[in-house]
mmCIF file of C-alpha atoms in Angstrom:
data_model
loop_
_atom_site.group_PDB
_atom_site.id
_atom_site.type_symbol
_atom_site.label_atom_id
_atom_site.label_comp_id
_atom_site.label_asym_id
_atom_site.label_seq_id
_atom_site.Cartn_x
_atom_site.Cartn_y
_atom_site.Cartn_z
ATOM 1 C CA UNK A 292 23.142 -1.529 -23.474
ATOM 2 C CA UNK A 293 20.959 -1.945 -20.333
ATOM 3 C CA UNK A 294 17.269 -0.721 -19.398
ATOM 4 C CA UNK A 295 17.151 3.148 -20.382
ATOM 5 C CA UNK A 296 16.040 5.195 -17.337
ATOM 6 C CA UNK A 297 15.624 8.916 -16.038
ATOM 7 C CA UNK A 298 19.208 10.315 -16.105
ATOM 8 C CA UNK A 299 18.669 11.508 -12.452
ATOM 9 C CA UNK A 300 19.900 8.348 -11.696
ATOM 10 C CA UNK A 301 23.046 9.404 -13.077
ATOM 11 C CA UNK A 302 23.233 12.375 -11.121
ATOM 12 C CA UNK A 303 24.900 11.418 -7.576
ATOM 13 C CA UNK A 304 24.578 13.261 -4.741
ATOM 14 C CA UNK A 305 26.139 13.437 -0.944
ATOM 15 C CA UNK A 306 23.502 10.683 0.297
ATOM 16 C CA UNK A 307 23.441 13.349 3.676
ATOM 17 C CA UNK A 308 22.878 16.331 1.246
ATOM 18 C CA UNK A 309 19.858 14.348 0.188
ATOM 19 C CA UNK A 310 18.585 13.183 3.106
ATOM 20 C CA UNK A 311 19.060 16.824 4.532
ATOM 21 C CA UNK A 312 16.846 17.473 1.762
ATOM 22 C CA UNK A 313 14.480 14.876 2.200
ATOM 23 C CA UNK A 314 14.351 16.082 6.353
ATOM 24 C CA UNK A 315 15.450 12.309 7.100
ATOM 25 C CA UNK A 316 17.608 11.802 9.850
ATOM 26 C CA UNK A 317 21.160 11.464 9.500
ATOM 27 C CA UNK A 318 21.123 7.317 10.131
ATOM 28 C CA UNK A 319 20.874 4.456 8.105
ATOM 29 C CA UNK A 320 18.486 4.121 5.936
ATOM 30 C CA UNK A 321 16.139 1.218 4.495
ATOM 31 C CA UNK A 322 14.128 1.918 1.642
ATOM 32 C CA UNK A 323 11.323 -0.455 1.114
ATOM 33 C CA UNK A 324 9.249 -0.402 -2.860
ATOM 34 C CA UNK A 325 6.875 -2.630 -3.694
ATOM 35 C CA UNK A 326 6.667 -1.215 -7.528
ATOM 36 C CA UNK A 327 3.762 0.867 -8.581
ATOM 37 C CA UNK A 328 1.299 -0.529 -7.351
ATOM 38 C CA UNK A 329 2.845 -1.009 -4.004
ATOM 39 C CA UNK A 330 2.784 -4.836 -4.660
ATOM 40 C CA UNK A 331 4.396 -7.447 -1.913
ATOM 41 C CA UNK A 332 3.939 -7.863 1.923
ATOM 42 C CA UNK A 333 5.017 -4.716 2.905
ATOM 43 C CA UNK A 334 3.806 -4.548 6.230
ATOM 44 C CA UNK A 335 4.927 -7.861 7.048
ATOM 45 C CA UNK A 336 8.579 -6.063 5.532
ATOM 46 C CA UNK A 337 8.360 -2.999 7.883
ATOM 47 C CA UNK A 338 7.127 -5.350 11.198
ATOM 48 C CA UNK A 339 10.358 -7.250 10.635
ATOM 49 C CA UNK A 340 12.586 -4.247 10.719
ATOM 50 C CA UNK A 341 10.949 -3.293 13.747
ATOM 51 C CA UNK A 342 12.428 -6.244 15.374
ATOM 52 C CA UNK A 343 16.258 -5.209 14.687
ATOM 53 C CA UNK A 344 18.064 -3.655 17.664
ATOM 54 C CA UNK A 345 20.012 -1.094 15.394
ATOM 55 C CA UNK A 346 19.403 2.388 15.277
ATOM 56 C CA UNK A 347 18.021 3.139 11.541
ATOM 57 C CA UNK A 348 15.101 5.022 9.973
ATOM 58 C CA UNK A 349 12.085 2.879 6.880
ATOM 59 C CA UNK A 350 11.277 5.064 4.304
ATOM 60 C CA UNK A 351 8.773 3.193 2.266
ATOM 61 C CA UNK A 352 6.722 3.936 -0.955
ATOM 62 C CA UNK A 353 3.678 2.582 -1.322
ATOM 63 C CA UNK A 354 2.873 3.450 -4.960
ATOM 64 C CA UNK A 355 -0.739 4.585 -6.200
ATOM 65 C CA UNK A 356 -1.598 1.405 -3.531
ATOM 66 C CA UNK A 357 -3.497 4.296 -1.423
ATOM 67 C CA UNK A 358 -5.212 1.487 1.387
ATOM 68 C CA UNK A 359 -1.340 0.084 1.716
ATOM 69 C CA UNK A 360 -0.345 3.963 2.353
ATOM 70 C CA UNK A 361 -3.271 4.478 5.219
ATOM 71 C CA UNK A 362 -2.369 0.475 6.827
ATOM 72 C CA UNK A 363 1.484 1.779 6.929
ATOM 73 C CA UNK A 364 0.498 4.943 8.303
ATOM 74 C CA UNK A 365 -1.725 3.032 10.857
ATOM 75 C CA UNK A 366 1.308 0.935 11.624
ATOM 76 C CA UNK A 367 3.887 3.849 11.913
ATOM 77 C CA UNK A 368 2.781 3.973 15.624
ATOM 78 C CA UNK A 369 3.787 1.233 16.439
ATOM 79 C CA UNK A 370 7.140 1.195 14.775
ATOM 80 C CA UNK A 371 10.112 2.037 17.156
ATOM 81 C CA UNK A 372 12.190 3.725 14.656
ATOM 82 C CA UNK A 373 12.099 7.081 12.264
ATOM 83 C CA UNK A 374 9.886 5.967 9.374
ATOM 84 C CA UNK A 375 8.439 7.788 6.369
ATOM 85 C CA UNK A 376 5.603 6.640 4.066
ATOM 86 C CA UNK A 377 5.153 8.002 0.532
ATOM 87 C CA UNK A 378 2.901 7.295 -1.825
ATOM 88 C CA UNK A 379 3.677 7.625 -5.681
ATOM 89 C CA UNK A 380 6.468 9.934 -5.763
ATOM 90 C CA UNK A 381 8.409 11.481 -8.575
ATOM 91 C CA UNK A 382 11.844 11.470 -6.397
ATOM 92 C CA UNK A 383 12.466 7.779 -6.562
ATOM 93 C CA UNK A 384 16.104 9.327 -7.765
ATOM 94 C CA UNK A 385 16.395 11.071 -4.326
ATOM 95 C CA UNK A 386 15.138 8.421 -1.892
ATOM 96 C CA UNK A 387 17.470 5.623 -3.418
ATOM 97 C CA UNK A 388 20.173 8.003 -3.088
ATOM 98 C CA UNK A 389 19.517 8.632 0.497
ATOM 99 C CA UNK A 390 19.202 5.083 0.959
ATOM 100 C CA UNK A 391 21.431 2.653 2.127
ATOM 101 C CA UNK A 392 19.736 -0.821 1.318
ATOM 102 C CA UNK A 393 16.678 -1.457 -1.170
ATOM 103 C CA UNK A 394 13.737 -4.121 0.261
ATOM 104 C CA UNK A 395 12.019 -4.670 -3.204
ATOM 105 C CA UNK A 396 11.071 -7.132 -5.988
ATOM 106 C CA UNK A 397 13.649 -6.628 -8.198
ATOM 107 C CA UNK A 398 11.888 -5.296 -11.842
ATOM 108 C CA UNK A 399 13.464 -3.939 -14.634
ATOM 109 C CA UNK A 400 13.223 0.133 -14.046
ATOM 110 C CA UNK A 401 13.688 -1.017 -9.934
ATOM 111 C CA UNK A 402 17.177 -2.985 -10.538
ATOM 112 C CA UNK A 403 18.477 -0.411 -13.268
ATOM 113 C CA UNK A 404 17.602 2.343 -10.953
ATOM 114 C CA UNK A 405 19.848 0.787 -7.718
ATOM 115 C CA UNK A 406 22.024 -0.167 -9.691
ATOM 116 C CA UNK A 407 23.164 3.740 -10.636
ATOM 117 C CA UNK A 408 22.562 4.369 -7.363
ATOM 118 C CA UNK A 409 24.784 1.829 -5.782
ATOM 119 C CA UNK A 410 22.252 0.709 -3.777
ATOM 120 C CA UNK A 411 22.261 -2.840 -2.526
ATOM 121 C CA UNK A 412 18.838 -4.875 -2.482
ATOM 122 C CA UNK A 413 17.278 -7.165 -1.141
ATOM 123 C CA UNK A 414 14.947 -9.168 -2.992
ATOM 124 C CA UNK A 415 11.585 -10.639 -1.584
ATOM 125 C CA UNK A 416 8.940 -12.544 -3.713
ATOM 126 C CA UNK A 417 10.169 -12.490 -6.768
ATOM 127 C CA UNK A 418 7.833 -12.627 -9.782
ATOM 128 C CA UNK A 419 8.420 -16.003 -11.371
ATOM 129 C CA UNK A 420 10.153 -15.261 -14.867
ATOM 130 C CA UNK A 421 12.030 -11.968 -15.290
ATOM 131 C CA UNK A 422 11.561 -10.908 -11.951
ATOM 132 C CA UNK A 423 13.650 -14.591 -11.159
ATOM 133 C CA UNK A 424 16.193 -13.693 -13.893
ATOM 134 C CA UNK A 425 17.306 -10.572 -12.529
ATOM 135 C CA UNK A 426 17.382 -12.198 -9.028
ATOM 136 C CA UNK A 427 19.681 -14.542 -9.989
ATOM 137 C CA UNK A 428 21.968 -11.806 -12.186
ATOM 138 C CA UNK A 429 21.879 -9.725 -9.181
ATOM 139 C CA UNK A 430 22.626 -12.259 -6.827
ATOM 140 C CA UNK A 431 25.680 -13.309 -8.703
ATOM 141 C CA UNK A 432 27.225 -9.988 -9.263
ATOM 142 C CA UNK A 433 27.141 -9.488 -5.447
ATOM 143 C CA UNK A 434 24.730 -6.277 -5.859
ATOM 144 C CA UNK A 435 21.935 -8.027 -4.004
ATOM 145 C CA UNK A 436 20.572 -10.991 -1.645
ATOM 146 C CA UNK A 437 17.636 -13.246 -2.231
ATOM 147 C CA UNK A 438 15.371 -14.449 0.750
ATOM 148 C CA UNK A 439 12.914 -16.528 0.711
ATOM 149 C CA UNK A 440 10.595 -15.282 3.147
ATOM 150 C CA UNK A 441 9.749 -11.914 4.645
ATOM 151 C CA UNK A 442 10.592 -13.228 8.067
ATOM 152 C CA UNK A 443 14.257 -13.572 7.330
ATOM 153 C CA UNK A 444 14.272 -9.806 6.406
ATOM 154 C CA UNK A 445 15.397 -8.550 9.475
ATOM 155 C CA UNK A 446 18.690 -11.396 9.583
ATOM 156 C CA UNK A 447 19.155 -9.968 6.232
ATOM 157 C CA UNK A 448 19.519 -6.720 7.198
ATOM 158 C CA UNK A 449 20.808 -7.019 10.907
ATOM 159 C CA UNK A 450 23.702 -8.774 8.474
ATOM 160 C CA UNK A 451 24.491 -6.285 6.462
ATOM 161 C CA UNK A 452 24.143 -3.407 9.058
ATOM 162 C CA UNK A 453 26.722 -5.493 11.453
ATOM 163 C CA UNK A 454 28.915 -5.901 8.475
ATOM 164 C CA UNK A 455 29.513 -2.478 6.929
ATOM 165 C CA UNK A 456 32.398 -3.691 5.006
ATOM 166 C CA UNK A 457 29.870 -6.244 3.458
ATOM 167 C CA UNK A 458 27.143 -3.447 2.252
ATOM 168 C CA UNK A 459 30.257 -1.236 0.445
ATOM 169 C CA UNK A 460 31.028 -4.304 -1.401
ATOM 170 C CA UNK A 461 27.560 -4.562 -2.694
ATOM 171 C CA UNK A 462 27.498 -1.006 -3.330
ATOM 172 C CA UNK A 463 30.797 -1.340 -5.447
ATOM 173 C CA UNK A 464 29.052 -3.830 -7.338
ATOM 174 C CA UNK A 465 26.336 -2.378 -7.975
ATOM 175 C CA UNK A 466 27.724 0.640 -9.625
ATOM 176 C CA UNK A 467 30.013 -1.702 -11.650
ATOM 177 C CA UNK A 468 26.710 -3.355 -13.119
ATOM 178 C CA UNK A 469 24.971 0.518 -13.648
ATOM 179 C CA UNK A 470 24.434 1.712 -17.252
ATOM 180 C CA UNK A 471 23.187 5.085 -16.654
ATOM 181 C CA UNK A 472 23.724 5.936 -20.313
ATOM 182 C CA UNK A 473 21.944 3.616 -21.405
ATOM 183 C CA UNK A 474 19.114 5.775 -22.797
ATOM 184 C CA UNK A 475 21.391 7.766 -24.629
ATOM 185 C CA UNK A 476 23.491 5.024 -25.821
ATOM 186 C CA UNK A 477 19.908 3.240 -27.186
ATOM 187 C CA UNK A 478 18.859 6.517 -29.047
ATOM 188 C CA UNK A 479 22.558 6.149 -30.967
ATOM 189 C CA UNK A 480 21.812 3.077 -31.838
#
């Protein structure tokens, strides 16, 4: 049936309606999660993207992780690109729709939720076990791409930003793998 989530995930919007929303710019956009807790090497992520020549804005969420918040925030400054740091945020709906690429470990609620979205990820440090498991579901489908190593983020992403034809693949599949009913089809059940 799939992992039941909000139904705002179900709810798609113009991804520049959002972003209007959101006062993003009107580029492409990288979302970077790490969970929760704000778990993974996110500033290692973020430096990375900072070495790509394309034009693109970071929006990252840092979770309840409140010293990861204040180190991004430190780090902003240095960042050559529109970026925007949340902490825990109750519009994860809204940011993934205004996204154009997920940098994440790929968890249950995380892959369900880009998945209804149509938002490709990429996958970084994996948690051995289920975390692997959806990896290697994801990676198969052609909704996402494993690396192994933060420093290949930004050939991962220069990739798919060169190769627009590439990321609306991944977005197809993605919403072909989406249940976004599948918290009311588990309360039938």
């Amino acid at each position: 049936i799939g992992i039941p989530i909000s139904s705002a995930f179900s709810k798609i919007e113009d991804k520049q309606v959002v972003r209007d929303r959101l006062e993003l710019e009107d580029l492409p956009t990288i979302l970077v999660m790490g969970g929760n807790y704000g778990l993974g090497s996110m500033e290692k992520i973020v430096t990375y993207l900072n070495l790509l020549p394309q034009l693109f804005q970071i929006v990252v969420i840092a979770g309840k992780n409140k010293s990861l918040q204040r180190k991004l925030e430190r780090l902003s400054g240095q960042i050559a690109r529109p970026m925007k740091i949340y902490g825990f945020v109750h519009n994860v709906h809204e940011l993934m729709q205004a996204a154009d690429i997920l940098i994440s470990k790929p968890g249950g609620l995380t892959s369900s939720e880009s998945l209804c979205c149509g938002l490709p990820m990429i996958i970084v440090n994996p948690i051995p076990g289920q975390e692997d498991r959806n990896s290697e579901y994801l990676v198969k489908h052609g909704a996402a791409i494993r690396i192994p190593h933060e420093n290949e983020i930004d050939s991962a992403v220069n990739n798919l930003l060169r190769k627009p034809e590439i990321l609306k693949m991944m977005q197809a599949n993605a919403l072909k793998l989406a249940k976004p009913d599948a918290a009311v089809r588990a309360g039938e059940i």
